[in-house]
Short mmCIF file of C-alpha atoms and ligand atoms in Angstrom, two decimals:
data_model
loop_
_atom_site.label_atom_id
_atom_site.label_comp_id
_atom_site.label_asym_id
_atom_site.label_seq_id
_atom_site.Cartn_x
_atom_site.Cartn_y
_atom_site.Cartn_z
CA UNK A 1 5.37 -6.43 145.07
CA UNK A 2 5.50 -3.79 143.33
CA UNK A 3 2.76 -2.84 140.13
CA UNK A 4 4.52 -1.78 136.63
CA UNK A 5 3.31 0.89 135.57
CA UNK A 6 2.23 -0.55 132.31
CA UNK A 7 0.34 -3.18 134.86
CA UNK A 8 -1.25 0.33 136.27
CA UNK A 9 -2.32 1.77 133.68
CA UNK A 10 -2.46 -0.08 129.98
CA UNK A 11 -4.69 0.70 126.93
CA UNK A 12 -5.61 -1.84 125.07
CA UNK A 13 -5.93 -2.31 120.72
CA UNK A 14 -9.16 -2.77 121.10
CA UNK A 15 -12.09 -4.59 123.49
CA UNK A 16 -15.88 -5.59 122.79
CA UNK A 17 -18.75 -5.32 124.87
CA UNK A 18 -20.26 -8.01 125.61
CA UNK A 19 -23.76 -8.21 127.12
CA UNK A 20 -25.51 -11.36 129.27
CA UNK A 21 -27.48 -10.84 126.20
CA UNK A 22 -25.23 -11.65 123.56
CA UNK A 23 -24.10 -15.16 126.00
CA UNK A 24 -27.56 -15.81 126.47
CA UNK A 25 -28.22 -15.56 122.67
CA UNK A 26 -25.38 -17.84 121.13
CA UNK A 27 -26.10 -20.68 124.08
CA UNK A 28 -29.10 -20.96 123.09
CA UNK A 29 -27.39 -21.53 119.86
CA UNK A 30 -24.99 -24.27 121.56
CA UNK A 31 -28.36 -26.10 122.86
CA UNK A 32 -29.66 -26.50 119.12
CA UNK A 33 -29.08 -28.90 116.80
CA UNK A 34 -27.20 -26.97 114.02
CA UNK A 35 -24.21 -24.90 114.73
CA UNK A 36 -23.02 -24.18 111.45
CA UNK A 37 -24.67 -22.24 108.37
CA UNK A 38 -28.28 -22.26 109.07
CA UNK A 39 -31.38 -20.28 109.46
CA UNK A 40 -29.50 -17.76 112.09
CA UNK A 41 -27.01 -16.77 109.15
CA UNK A 42 -29.83 -15.89 106.90
CA UNK A 43 -31.17 -13.53 109.27
CA UNK A 44 -28.28 -12.30 110.16
CA UNK A 45 -27.30 -11.62 106.40
CA UNK A 46 -31.55 -10.26 106.31
CA UNK A 47 -30.70 -7.85 109.88
CA UNK A 48 -27.64 -6.62 107.85
CA UNK A 49 -29.35 -5.72 103.98
CA UNK A 50 -32.41 -4.32 106.13
CA UNK A 51 -29.76 -1.87 108.30
CA UNK A 52 -27.55 -0.52 105.69
CA UNK A 53 -29.90 -0.75 102.81
CA UNK A 54 -28.54 -3.22 100.55
CA UNK A 55 -30.82 -5.16 98.82
CA UNK A 56 -27.93 -8.17 99.44
CA UNK A 57 -25.72 -8.74 102.26
CA UNK A 58 -23.54 -12.48 102.25
CA UNK A 59 -21.91 -12.92 105.65
CA UNK A 60 -18.67 -14.87 105.21
CA UNK A 61 -15.91 -15.79 107.80
CA UNK A 62 -13.91 -12.69 108.48
CA UNK A 63 -13.53 -9.00 106.89
CA UNK A 64 -10.08 -10.35 104.20
CA UNK A 65 -12.78 -13.15 103.51
CA UNK A 66 -14.71 -10.88 102.40
CA UNK A 67 -12.26 -9.06 100.28
CA UNK A 68 -11.39 -11.97 99.19
CA UNK A 69 -14.21 -12.81 97.28
CA UNK A 70 -15.39 -9.19 96.10
CA UNK A 71 -12.29 -9.41 94.32
CA UNK A 72 -13.16 -13.04 92.87
CA UNK A 73 -15.98 -11.81 91.84
CA UNK A 74 -14.76 -8.49 90.19
CA UNK A 75 -11.50 -8.14 89.09
CA UNK A 76 -9.58 -10.85 86.50
CA UNK A 77 -6.25 -11.46 86.68
CA UNK A 78 -3.75 -8.88 85.85
CA UNK A 79 -6.41 -5.74 85.68
CA UNK A 80 -5.54 -2.86 87.85
CA UNK A 81 -6.57 -1.46 90.61
CA UNK A 82 -6.30 2.06 92.64
CA UNK A 83 -6.73 1.71 96.86
CA UNK A 84 -5.40 3.62 99.67
CA UNK A 85 -2.00 2.80 101.07
CA UNK A 86 -3.95 3.79 104.53
CA UNK A 87 -5.28 0.72 105.68
CA UNK A 88 -5.26 -2.54 107.44
CA UNK A 89 -2.74 -4.78 105.05
CA UNK A 90 -6.35 -6.78 104.24
CA UNK A 91 -7.05 -4.96 101.45
CA UNK A 92 -4.50 -4.03 99.20
CA UNK A 93 -3.34 -8.18 98.83
CA UNK A 94 -6.78 -8.73 98.07
CA UNK A 95 -5.99 -7.33 95.14
CA UNK A 96 -2.67 -9.72 95.19
CA UNK A 97 -5.32 -12.94 95.77
CA UNK A 98 -6.48 -12.69 92.41
CA UNK A 99 -3.63 -11.51 90.53
CA UNK A 100 -4.72 -8.15 90.12
CA UNK A 101 -1.85 -5.00 90.57
CA UNK A 102 -2.61 -2.52 93.41
CA UNK A 103 -1.88 1.15 92.83
CA UNK A 104 -1.51 3.19 95.86
CA UNK A 105 -3.53 6.83 95.58
CA UNK A 106 -2.23 9.03 98.21
CA UNK A 107 -4.82 10.33 100.87
CA UNK A 108 -6.37 13.31 102.40
CA UNK A 109 -5.28 14.90 105.37
CA UNK A 110 -9.00 12.86 106.53
CA UNK A 111 -7.17 9.66 105.83
CA UNK A 112 -9.10 8.52 102.55
CA UNK A 113 -8.07 7.99 99.58
CA UNK A 114 -8.02 11.36 97.28
CA UNK A 115 -10.63 11.07 94.57
CA UNK A 116 -9.44 14.45 92.66
CA UNK A 117 -5.97 12.50 92.45
CA UNK A 118 -7.80 8.92 91.34
CA UNK A 119 -9.43 10.83 88.86
CA UNK A 120 -6.40 12.25 87.55
CA UNK A 121 -5.56 8.16 87.01
CA UNK A 122 -8.44 7.31 85.83
CA UNK A 123 -8.33 10.35 82.97
CA UNK A 124 -4.53 8.82 82.11
CA UNK A 125 -5.58 5.47 82.22
CA UNK A 126 -8.65 4.12 81.10
CA UNK A 127 -7.64 0.50 81.80
CA UNK A 128 -8.09 1.08 85.27
CA UNK A 129 -10.52 -1.67 86.50
CA UNK A 130 -11.68 -0.54 90.07
CA UNK A 131 -11.31 1.51 92.75
CA UNK A 132 -10.64 -0.35 96.43
CA UNK A 133 -11.45 3.26 98.76
CA UNK A 134 -11.87 2.73 102.65
CA UNK A 135 -13.60 4.57 105.00
CA UNK A 136 -10.46 4.68 106.93
CA UNK A 137 -11.00 5.34 111.07
CA UNK A 138 -15.11 5.25 110.14
CA UNK A 139 -15.00 9.07 108.06
CA UNK A 140 -16.96 7.80 104.55
CA UNK A 141 -15.54 8.82 101.44
CA UNK A 142 -17.43 11.62 99.57
CA UNK A 143 -20.88 9.88 98.29
CA UNK A 144 -21.27 12.55 95.45
CA UNK A 145 -17.69 12.37 94.20
CA UNK A 146 -17.88 8.41 94.09
CA UNK A 147 -20.58 9.27 92.68
CA UNK A 148 -19.62 11.10 89.93
CA UNK A 149 -16.62 9.19 89.18
CA UNK A 150 -18.90 5.30 88.40
CA UNK A 151 -20.94 7.43 85.96
CA UNK A 152 -18.34 9.34 84.04
CA UNK A 153 -15.19 6.51 84.14
CA UNK A 154 -17.24 3.44 84.81
CA UNK A 155 -15.33 1.98 87.04
CA UNK A 156 -15.81 -0.61 89.34
CA UNK A 157 -15.68 1.09 93.56
CA UNK A 158 -15.75 -1.37 96.38
CA UNK A 159 -16.42 -0.05 99.02
CA UNK A 160 -14.05 -1.65 102.73
CA UNK A 161 -16.32 -0.51 105.14
CA UNK A 162 -14.81 -2.20 107.93
CA UNK A 163 -14.36 0.93 110.53
CA UNK A 164 -17.99 2.53 109.23
CA UNK A 165 -20.56 0.29 109.32
CA UNK A 166 -23.14 2.76 110.76
CA UNK A 167 -21.48 5.24 109.33
CA UNK A 168 -23.76 8.72 107.19
CA UNK A 169 -22.25 10.92 104.77
CA UNK A 170 -25.05 13.13 102.80
CA UNK A 171 -27.84 10.84 103.90
CA UNK A 172 -25.88 8.02 102.70
CA UNK A 173 -25.50 4.87 104.44
CA UNK A 174 -22.02 2.39 104.60
CA UNK A 175 -22.23 -0.19 103.22
CA UNK A 176 -25.85 0.88 101.02
CA UNK A 177 -23.59 0.66 97.97
CA UNK A 178 -25.78 3.24 96.56
CA UNK A 179 -22.81 4.86 94.44
CA UNK A 180 -20.58 1.17 94.67
CA UNK A 181 -20.39 -1.92 93.42
CA UNK A 182 -19.62 -3.59 97.09
CA UNK A 183 -19.02 -2.96 100.52
CA UNK A 184 -16.97 -5.32 102.98
CA UNK A 185 -17.58 -5.41 106.43
CA UNK A 186 -15.55 -7.23 109.90
CA UNK A 187 -16.66 -8.15 112.77
CA UNK A 188 -13.47 -8.59 113.81
CA UNK A 189 -13.37 -7.54 117.96
CA UNK A 190 -11.51 -4.53 117.09
CA UNK A 191 -14.50 -2.85 115.34
CA UNK A 192 -17.67 -1.90 115.98
CA UNK A 193 -19.31 -4.61 116.36
CA UNK A 194 -18.32 -8.26 116.96
CA UNK A 195 -19.00 -11.94 116.24
CA UNK A 196 -15.99 -13.15 117.11
CA UNK A 197 -14.48 -13.23 113.91
CA UNK A 198 -16.43 -12.79 111.02
CA UNK A 199 -17.40 -10.49 108.01
CA UNK A 200 -19.89 -9.36 105.39
CA UNK A 201 -20.31 -8.53 101.37
CA UNK A 202 -23.62 -5.83 100.99
CA UNK A 203 -24.66 -4.92 97.08
CA UNK A 204 -27.50 -4.36 95.54
CA UNK A 205 -27.11 -6.22 92.46
CA UNK A 206 -28.00 -9.53 92.46
CA UNK A 207 -25.95 -11.24 89.53
CA UNK A 208 -23.29 -10.32 91.95
CA UNK A 209 -24.46 -11.81 95.25
CA UNK A 210 -25.05 -14.59 93.73
CA UNK A 211 -21.73 -15.08 92.42
CA UNK A 212 -20.36 -14.86 95.86
CA UNK A 213 -22.98 -17.70 97.60
CA UNK A 214 -21.62 -19.85 95.55
CA UNK A 215 -17.59 -18.31 96.09
CA UNK A 216 -18.44 -19.22 99.58
CA UNK A 217 -19.50 -22.86 99.48
CA UNK A 218 -16.96 -24.32 97.83
CA UNK A 219 -18.07 -22.97 93.82
CA UNK A 220 -20.42 -25.42 95.12
CA UNK A 221 -24.24 -25.83 92.84
CA UNK A 222 -27.35 -27.49 94.62
CA UNK A 223 -29.85 -29.35 92.05
CA UNK A 224 -32.19 -30.48 94.04
CA UNK A 225 -34.43 -30.92 91.24
CA UNK A 226 -31.70 -34.12 89.88
CA UNK A 227 -31.85 -35.06 93.93
CA UNK A 228 -31.94 -33.23 96.76
CA UNK A 229 -28.12 -33.98 97.82
CA UNK A 230 -26.94 -34.06 93.75
CA UNK A 231 -24.11 -30.94 93.20
CA UNK A 232 -22.14 -29.80 90.67
CA UNK A 233 -18.94 -27.78 90.90
CA UNK A 234 -19.23 -24.81 89.14
CA UNK A 235 -16.01 -22.74 89.88
CA UNK A 236 -12.70 -23.43 92.16
CA UNK A 237 -14.28 -21.66 95.38
CA UNK A 238 -13.58 -21.86 98.98
CA UNK A 239 -15.23 -22.48 102.79
CA UNK A 240 -15.46 -18.55 103.77
CA UNK A 241 -19.00 -19.47 106.04
CA UNK A 242 -20.19 -17.84 109.14
CA UNK A 243 -21.21 -19.88 111.70
CA UNK A 244 -24.91 -19.97 113.35
CA UNK A 245 -22.96 -19.43 116.63
CA UNK A 246 -21.75 -16.35 115.90
CA UNK A 247 -24.18 -15.33 113.73
CA UNK A 248 -26.38 -14.94 116.77
CA UNK A 249 -23.55 -12.80 118.18
CA UNK A 250 -23.95 -10.49 115.38
CA UNK A 251 -27.74 -10.93 114.98
CA UNK A 252 -27.41 -9.51 118.81
CA UNK A 253 -24.62 -6.99 118.42
CA UNK A 254 -26.08 -5.40 115.57
CA UNK A 255 -29.48 -4.92 117.13
CA UNK A 256 -27.00 -2.64 119.76
CA UNK A 257 -25.20 -1.34 117.25
CA UNK A 258 -26.26 2.35 117.25
CA UNK A 259 -25.93 2.33 121.22
CA UNK A 260 -22.09 1.71 120.70
CA UNK A 261 -21.89 4.69 118.02
CA UNK A 262 -23.88 6.64 120.16
CA UNK A 263 -20.72 5.77 123.30
CA UNK A 264 -18.16 6.20 120.73
CA UNK A 265 -19.33 9.29 119.42
CA UNK A 266 -19.15 11.02 122.63
CA UNK A 267 -15.69 10.06 123.58
CA UNK A 268 -14.79 11.68 120.45
CA UNK A 269 -16.65 14.77 121.03
CA UNK A 270 -14.65 14.80 124.83
CA UNK A 271 -11.46 14.31 123.36
CA UNK A 272 -11.68 17.36 121.06
CA UNK A 273 -12.85 19.47 123.32
CA UNK A 274 -9.99 18.31 126.13
CA UNK A 275 -7.65 18.36 123.54
CA UNK A 276 -8.60 21.77 122.26
CA UNK A 277 -5.95 23.58 125.07
CA UNK A 278 -2.92 21.33 124.38
CA UNK A 279 -0.87 21.27 121.59
CA UNK A 280 -1.79 18.30 120.61
CA UNK A 281 -4.35 18.21 117.60
CA UNK A 282 -6.61 15.24 116.75
CA UNK A 283 -6.45 14.02 113.19
CA UNK A 284 -10.12 14.72 111.90
CA UNK A 285 -12.59 17.51 112.50
CA UNK A 286 -15.10 16.00 114.49
CA UNK A 287 -18.06 14.94 112.29
CA UNK A 288 -21.39 13.46 113.05
CA UNK A 289 -21.73 10.76 110.53
CA UNK A 290 -18.79 9.39 111.22
CA UNK A 291 -18.88 5.77 112.97
C1 PLP B 301 -10.40 -5.50 110.11
C2 PLP B 301 -9.80 -5.03 108.22
C3 PLP B 301 -10.27 -5.63 107.63
C4 PLP B 301 -10.25 -6.82 107.69
O1 PLP B 301 -10.31 -7.67 108.67
P1 PLP B 301 -10.69 -8.95 108.90
O2 PLP B 301 -11.82 -9.96 109.95
O3 PLP B 301 -9.78 -9.04 110.29
O4 PLP B 301 -10.23 -9.93 108.22
C5 PLP B 301 -9.51 -5.18 106.47
N1 PLP B 301 -9.99 -3.93 105.84
C6 PLP B 301 -9.52 -2.32 107.01
C7 PLP B 301 -9.90 -1.14 106.43
C8 PLP B 301 -10.35 -3.69 108.19
O5 PLP B 301 -9.71 -2.48 108.90
#
């Protein structure tokens, strides 16, 4: 039977790298007593906060859940949020989930939101509450510019790092939240590392961190001083928990992330070199710090 061209040559949308060590770690958890949120999730959160440099990390069921919880914590109904039209739909949907209002700001040639235009919006309208920026395809937004906007306009900043875990700009690591209130990550298989489905939020704010923990778990607050089983519901929350099965995969993947990045960078470099003599031009200049 003839093989069609498509069968011989197809470029997958994405392809994860899973090795035997990843599999062993997951099997170990499957054979143990706890498979949902337990010690592996805590270890994964510690590893994420160490890797990004942020004080706190909260692991959740996917990147969209991370955006939803961050939006519940940062925004109120009717708030105006500057965001980018060049992203996966989840970034702006999260603003709508909490009945806030996305305002789409045009992008620069590198695919990222134009921070000069953001500044014009902020000058004209001081009621704008937040900027939801996306480090598109691994290129970080200019961190000095973010810092200036944060200081000048006291605006909330959320960094969508779904494409950019491991990226660096001017010595600032993606998700360290040096000049932002929080950052979100996705561990869908198409991203730089995977947990199957999964996501996380990083922040340096203890208050935000504590809010997120409650929102991730049905709005429940345990009061073990009353009784070990006693809890109260303090707010309308969700079940956005990650499992220990996924977290074990996440820990294993994160330990190899820098190798994944090295390989991606080598591939990008190769594209840039080989396309040089062709009419096809890469969309962005090569950036060592991109993820
Ligand atoms: C993938 C992605 C998300 C959503 O992540 P999920 O884990 O698929 O829910 C959000 N923002 C951007 C920029 C993404 O690429």
